[in-house]
């Protein structure tokens, strides 16, 4: 499959996962959702890895474990920042860092893309910024961007970005076993965090179903991301995958009938344009 198509599948799964996870988090604490979704993801990845096959190397397993560890840290810090800071600032800042960091690393590693493709990447960065920036909350919300929240937000963005980068270092032919290492490591980190914060009780009902769904979507997202990076480049693949906030916004419009700001609409148009430009030049 074309690497851009793999990246689109990954982006779609990440966006749908955020939508479902966000809905589930309204019924249970975010950490409780991840406490279920990560073990589910790990179990499904093991089954899928047995089917796909491949010969993992120690290096690929280390990269996978590193990716899982920073992804768990990213989720923890991102949810904390959303809970304590203004979402209209936290979300776009995180998304832009997630886009720019792996693209920059890919270029520094010697990836050579056409000028037109890089224009598509630039458009994607703008699209992510516009789509993920929510309308400003009212003053009664009482949430301000303090230095601490800013630092945690930046840490979340860099952690997400490094998760992309580490996944991009996994060599082809190793199958999905590096992802097994990633999700196993992430599960251990989340379990430790849950025990430390005394939130080991799992969610129930609809929240539990949502957490299981998020775990399944996580498998699709990360598997497609791995293939996108192995068959294409880190810089172009990560730019397309980072458009996942657009998917979440589209779902909110279609399912929840939410209204969006004009800049978000413009962001959706730019997102589609960036994918088209990148796809015809990759």
Short mmCIF file of C-alpha atoms in Angstrom, two decimals:
data_model
loop_
_atom_site.label_atom_id
_atom_site.label_comp_id
_atom_site.label_asym_id
_atom_site.label_seq_id
_atom_site.Cartn_x
_atom_site.Cartn_y
_atom_site.Cartn_z
CA UNK A 1 0.00 0.00 0.00
CA UNK A 2 1.11 3.57 -0.65
CA UNK A 3 2.77 5.06 2.47
CA UNK A 4 0.43 8.07 2.35
CA UNK A 5 -2.56 5.71 2.48
CA UNK A 6 -1.05 3.97 5.49
CA UNK A 7 -0.55 7.38 7.10
CA UNK A 8 -4.17 8.31 6.38
CA UNK A 9 -5.38 5.08 7.98
CA UNK A 10 -3.24 5.83 11.03
CA UNK A 11 -4.48 9.41 11.20
CA UNK A 12 -8.09 8.28 10.90
CA UNK A 13 -7.68 5.69 13.65
CA UNK A 14 -5.95 8.19 15.96
CA UNK A 15 -8.70 10.75 15.33
CA UNK A 16 -11.49 8.25 15.94
CA UNK A 17 -9.69 7.01 19.04
CA UNK A 18 -9.50 10.56 20.43
CA UNK A 19 -13.20 11.04 19.73
CA UNK A 20 -14.23 7.82 21.46
CA UNK A 21 -11.73 8.34 24.28
CA UNK A 22 -12.96 11.88 24.83
CA UNK A 23 -16.55 10.66 25.09
CA UNK A 24 -15.53 7.88 27.51
CA UNK A 25 -13.51 10.35 29.61
CA UNK A 26 -16.70 12.25 30.31
CA UNK A 27 -17.94 9.23 32.24
CA UNK A 28 -14.69 8.16 33.92
CA UNK A 29 -11.23 9.66 34.65
CA UNK A 30 -8.89 9.61 31.66
CA UNK A 31 -6.33 7.48 33.50
CA UNK A 32 -8.96 4.79 34.08
CA UNK A 33 -9.72 4.74 30.36
CA UNK A 34 -6.05 4.31 29.45
CA UNK A 35 -5.70 1.70 32.20
CA UNK A 36 -8.02 -0.52 30.14
CA UNK A 37 -7.19 0.57 26.59
CA UNK A 38 -3.44 -0.08 26.81
CA UNK A 39 -3.65 -3.70 28.06
CA UNK A 40 -6.33 -4.39 25.42
CA UNK A 41 -4.06 -2.89 22.78
CA UNK A 42 -1.11 -4.97 24.01
CA UNK A 43 -3.12 -8.22 23.88
CA UNK A 44 -4.43 -7.52 20.37
CA UNK A 45 -0.96 -6.58 19.13
CA UNK A 46 0.43 -9.90 20.38
CA UNK A 47 -2.24 -11.84 18.45
CA UNK A 48 -1.67 -9.78 15.32
CA UNK A 49 2.12 -10.09 15.60
CA UNK A 50 1.80 -13.89 15.66
CA UNK A 51 -0.16 -13.75 12.40
CA UNK A 52 2.09 -11.23 10.63
CA UNK A 53 5.33 -12.96 11.65
CA UNK A 54 8.69 -11.30 11.15
CA UNK A 55 12.03 -11.59 12.91
CA UNK A 56 12.48 -8.96 15.60
CA UNK A 57 15.94 -7.72 16.50
CA UNK A 58 17.07 -6.41 19.86
CA UNK A 59 17.46 -2.94 18.35
CA UNK A 60 13.89 -2.94 16.99
CA UNK A 61 12.51 -4.07 20.35
CA UNK A 62 14.42 -1.31 22.14
CA UNK A 63 13.05 1.31 19.75
CA UNK A 64 9.57 -0.11 20.27
CA UNK A 65 9.88 -0.04 24.05
CA UNK A 66 11.18 3.54 23.94
CA UNK A 67 8.23 4.57 21.76
CA UNK A 68 5.77 3.01 24.18
CA UNK A 69 7.35 4.61 27.22
CA UNK A 70 7.29 8.16 25.83
CA UNK A 71 3.76 7.66 24.46
CA UNK A 72 2.53 6.74 27.94
CA UNK A 73 4.26 9.81 29.35
CA UNK A 74 2.73 11.91 26.57
CA UNK A 75 -0.81 10.73 27.33
CA UNK A 76 -0.38 11.37 31.04
CA UNK A 77 1.00 14.90 30.62
CA UNK A 78 -1.42 15.81 27.81
CA UNK A 79 -4.51 14.86 29.81
CA UNK A 80 -3.11 16.72 32.84
CA UNK A 81 -2.57 19.84 30.77
CA UNK A 82 -6.09 19.62 29.30
CA UNK A 83 -7.55 19.27 32.79
CA UNK A 84 -5.71 22.27 34.25
CA UNK A 85 -5.12 24.64 31.36
CA UNK A 86 -7.08 26.33 28.54
CA UNK A 87 -7.84 23.70 25.89
CA UNK A 88 -7.78 26.39 23.19
CA UNK A 89 -4.03 26.76 23.85
CA UNK A 90 -2.99 23.30 25.06
CA UNK A 91 -4.41 21.35 22.11
CA UNK A 92 -2.96 23.37 19.20
CA UNK A 93 0.44 23.82 20.86
CA UNK A 94 0.74 20.07 21.40
CA UNK A 95 -0.42 19.30 17.86
CA UNK A 96 2.07 21.69 16.24
CA UNK A 97 5.00 20.25 18.21
CA UNK A 98 3.88 16.73 17.24
CA UNK A 99 3.99 17.79 13.59
CA UNK A 100 7.16 19.86 13.47
CA UNK A 101 9.45 17.66 15.60
CA UNK A 102 9.41 14.41 13.56
CA UNK A 103 9.40 16.35 10.28
CA UNK A 104 12.53 18.22 11.38
CA UNK A 105 14.24 15.02 12.54
CA UNK A 106 13.44 13.30 9.26
CA UNK A 107 15.01 16.13 7.29
CA UNK A 108 18.08 16.18 9.57
CA UNK A 109 18.46 12.44 8.98
CA UNK A 110 18.89 13.13 5.28
CA UNK A 111 15.41 12.61 3.89
CA UNK A 112 15.07 14.38 0.59
CA UNK A 113 11.57 15.37 -0.46
CA UNK A 114 10.48 17.49 -3.39
CA UNK A 115 9.84 21.19 -2.89
CA UNK A 116 6.14 20.66 -3.62
CA UNK A 117 5.93 17.90 -1.01
CA UNK A 118 7.52 20.16 1.60
CA UNK A 119 4.98 22.85 0.74
CA UNK A 120 2.36 20.21 1.51
CA UNK A 121 4.03 19.59 4.87
CA UNK A 122 3.98 23.33 5.65
CA UNK A 123 0.29 23.48 4.76
CA UNK A 124 -0.34 20.46 7.02
CA UNK A 125 1.32 22.26 9.95
CA UNK A 126 -0.94 25.28 9.46
CA UNK A 127 -3.96 22.99 9.10
CA UNK A 128 -3.20 21.21 12.38
CA UNK A 129 -2.84 24.55 14.17
CA UNK A 130 -6.17 25.84 12.87
CA UNK A 131 -8.19 22.65 13.34
CA UNK A 132 -6.99 21.93 16.87
CA UNK A 133 -7.48 25.49 18.14
CA UNK A 134 -10.87 25.50 19.83
CA UNK A 135 -12.96 28.64 20.40
CA UNK A 136 -11.84 30.58 23.46
CA UNK A 137 -13.51 29.50 26.68
CA UNK A 138 -15.45 31.96 28.77
CA UNK A 139 -13.76 33.75 31.61
CA UNK A 140 -15.83 31.76 34.11
CA UNK A 141 -13.84 28.66 33.26
CA UNK A 142 -10.98 30.13 35.29
CA UNK A 143 -8.29 28.28 33.31
CA UNK A 144 -5.15 30.25 32.54
CA UNK A 145 -1.93 29.25 30.86
CA UNK A 146 0.64 29.27 33.66
CA UNK A 147 4.33 28.51 33.20
CA UNK A 148 3.85 25.03 34.69
CA UNK A 149 0.99 24.18 32.33
CA UNK A 150 2.99 25.53 29.40
CA UNK A 151 5.96 23.31 30.28
CA UNK A 152 3.76 20.22 30.72
CA UNK A 153 2.04 20.96 27.40
CA UNK A 154 5.38 21.27 25.63
CA UNK A 155 6.55 18.06 27.29
CA UNK A 156 3.46 16.26 26.00
CA UNK A 157 4.08 17.51 22.47
CA UNK A 158 7.72 16.49 22.50
CA UNK A 159 6.85 13.08 23.97
CA UNK A 160 4.26 12.44 21.25
CA UNK A 161 6.76 13.58 18.64
CA UNK A 162 9.52 11.33 19.94
CA UNK A 163 7.10 8.41 19.93
CA UNK A 164 6.70 9.00 16.18
CA UNK A 165 10.46 9.30 15.76
CA UNK A 166 11.26 6.13 17.69
CA UNK A 167 8.65 4.19 15.72
CA UNK A 168 10.24 5.51 12.53
CA UNK A 169 13.55 3.89 13.54
CA UNK A 170 12.07 0.36 13.55
CA UNK A 171 13.51 -1.60 10.63
CA UNK A 172 11.28 -3.45 8.19
CA UNK A 173 11.14 -7.24 8.41
CA UNK A 174 10.78 -7.21 12.19
CA UNK A 175 7.02 -7.65 12.03
CA UNK A 176 4.83 -6.16 14.72
CA UNK A 177 6.92 -7.42 17.62
CA UNK A 178 8.42 -3.97 18.26
CA UNK A 179 4.86 -2.71 18.75
CA UNK A 180 4.34 -5.51 21.28
CA UNK A 181 7.32 -4.11 23.17
CA UNK A 182 5.87 -0.61 22.82
CA UNK A 183 2.45 -1.43 24.20
CA UNK A 184 3.81 -3.73 26.92
CA UNK A 185 6.12 -0.97 28.15
CA UNK A 186 3.34 1.61 27.98
CA UNK A 187 1.03 -0.70 29.94
CA UNK A 188 3.60 -1.08 32.72
CA UNK A 189 4.05 2.70 32.91
CA UNK A 190 0.31 3.32 33.05
CA UNK A 191 -0.22 0.62 35.68
CA UNK A 192 2.50 2.18 37.82
CA UNK A 193 0.91 5.62 37.42
CA UNK A 194 -2.52 4.24 38.34
CA UNK A 195 -1.17 2.56 41.46
CA UNK A 196 0.73 5.69 42.47
CA UNK A 197 -2.38 7.87 42.07
CA UNK A 198 -4.70 5.22 43.55
CA UNK A 199 -6.88 5.03 40.43
CA UNK A 200 -6.70 1.31 39.81
CA UNK A 201 -10.47 0.84 39.65
CA UNK A 202 -11.53 0.18 36.02
CA UNK A 203 -14.38 2.10 34.39
CA UNK A 204 -17.80 0.55 33.95
CA UNK A 205 -20.60 0.43 31.42
CA UNK A 206 -20.28 2.72 28.42
CA UNK A 207 -16.93 4.05 29.64
CA UNK A 208 -15.55 0.51 29.73
CA UNK A 209 -16.82 -0.19 26.21
CA UNK A 210 -15.23 3.04 25.04
CA UNK A 211 -11.91 2.11 26.63
CA UNK A 212 -11.91 -1.28 24.87
CA UNK A 213 -12.72 0.43 21.56
CA UNK A 214 -9.87 2.88 22.08
CA UNK A 215 -7.53 -0.09 22.63
CA UNK A 216 -8.59 -1.68 19.34
CA UNK A 217 -8.22 1.60 17.44
CA UNK A 218 -4.78 2.07 18.98
CA UNK A 219 -3.68 -1.17 17.32
CA UNK A 220 -4.88 0.03 13.92
CA UNK A 221 -3.30 3.47 14.34
CA UNK A 222 0.13 2.25 15.42
CA UNK A 223 0.30 -0.64 12.96
CA UNK A 224 -0.54 1.67 10.07
CA UNK A 225 1.96 4.25 11.36
CA UNK A 226 4.72 1.64 11.46
CA UNK A 227 4.03 0.60 7.86
CA UNK A 228 3.79 4.23 6.73
CA UNK A 229 7.26 4.98 8.10
CA UNK A 230 8.79 1.75 6.80
CA UNK A 231 7.47 2.25 3.27
CA UNK A 232 7.85 6.02 3.12
CA UNK A 233 9.64 8.79 4.97
CA UNK A 234 9.31 10.00 8.55
CA UNK A 235 8.86 13.62 7.51
CA UNK A 236 5.97 13.09 5.07
CA UNK A 237 4.31 10.27 7.01
CA UNK A 238 4.30 12.12 10.31
CA UNK A 239 2.87 15.26 8.67
CA UNK A 240 -0.13 13.29 7.38
CA UNK A 241 -0.63 11.30 10.60
CA UNK A 242 -0.52 14.49 12.67
CA UNK A 243 -3.69 15.64 10.88
CA UNK A 244 -5.72 13.38 13.19
CA UNK A 245 -7.38 16.36 14.97
CA UNK A 246 -9.21 17.03 11.70
CA UNK A 247 -10.82 13.58 11.92
CA UNK A 248 -11.97 14.28 15.47
CA UNK A 249 -13.48 17.61 14.43
CA UNK A 250 -15.30 16.03 11.46
CA UNK A 251 -16.78 13.37 13.75
CA UNK A 252 -17.88 16.04 16.23
CA UNK A 253 -19.63 17.88 13.39
CA UNK A 254 -21.32 14.81 11.91
CA UNK A 255 -22.24 12.91 15.10
CA UNK A 256 -22.50 15.52 17.86
CA UNK A 257 -23.71 18.30 15.55
CA UNK A 258 -21.14 20.63 17.05
CA UNK A 259 -20.48 23.99 15.48
CA UNK A 260 -16.95 24.88 14.50
CA UNK A 261 -15.19 28.20 14.22
CA UNK A 262 -14.32 29.60 10.81
CA UNK A 263 -10.63 28.89 11.32
CA UNK A 264 -11.36 25.23 11.98
CA UNK A 265 -13.28 25.01 8.71
CA UNK A 266 -10.34 26.61 6.92
CA UNK A 267 -8.07 24.10 8.67
CA UNK A 268 -10.11 21.18 7.35
CA UNK A 269 -9.81 22.52 3.80
CA UNK A 270 -6.06 23.00 4.20
CA UNK A 271 -5.74 19.48 5.66
CA UNK A 272 -7.36 17.97 2.56
CA UNK A 273 -5.15 20.11 0.32
CA UNK A 274 -1.98 19.07 2.16
CA UNK A 275 -2.80 15.36 1.86
CA UNK A 276 -3.40 15.77 -1.87
CA UNK A 277 -0.14 17.63 -2.41
CA UNK A 278 1.90 15.16 -0.36
CA UNK A 279 0.27 12.12 -1.99
CA UNK A 280 1.12 13.15 -5.54
CA UNK A 281 4.73 13.85 -4.60
CA UNK A 282 5.61 10.80 -2.53
#
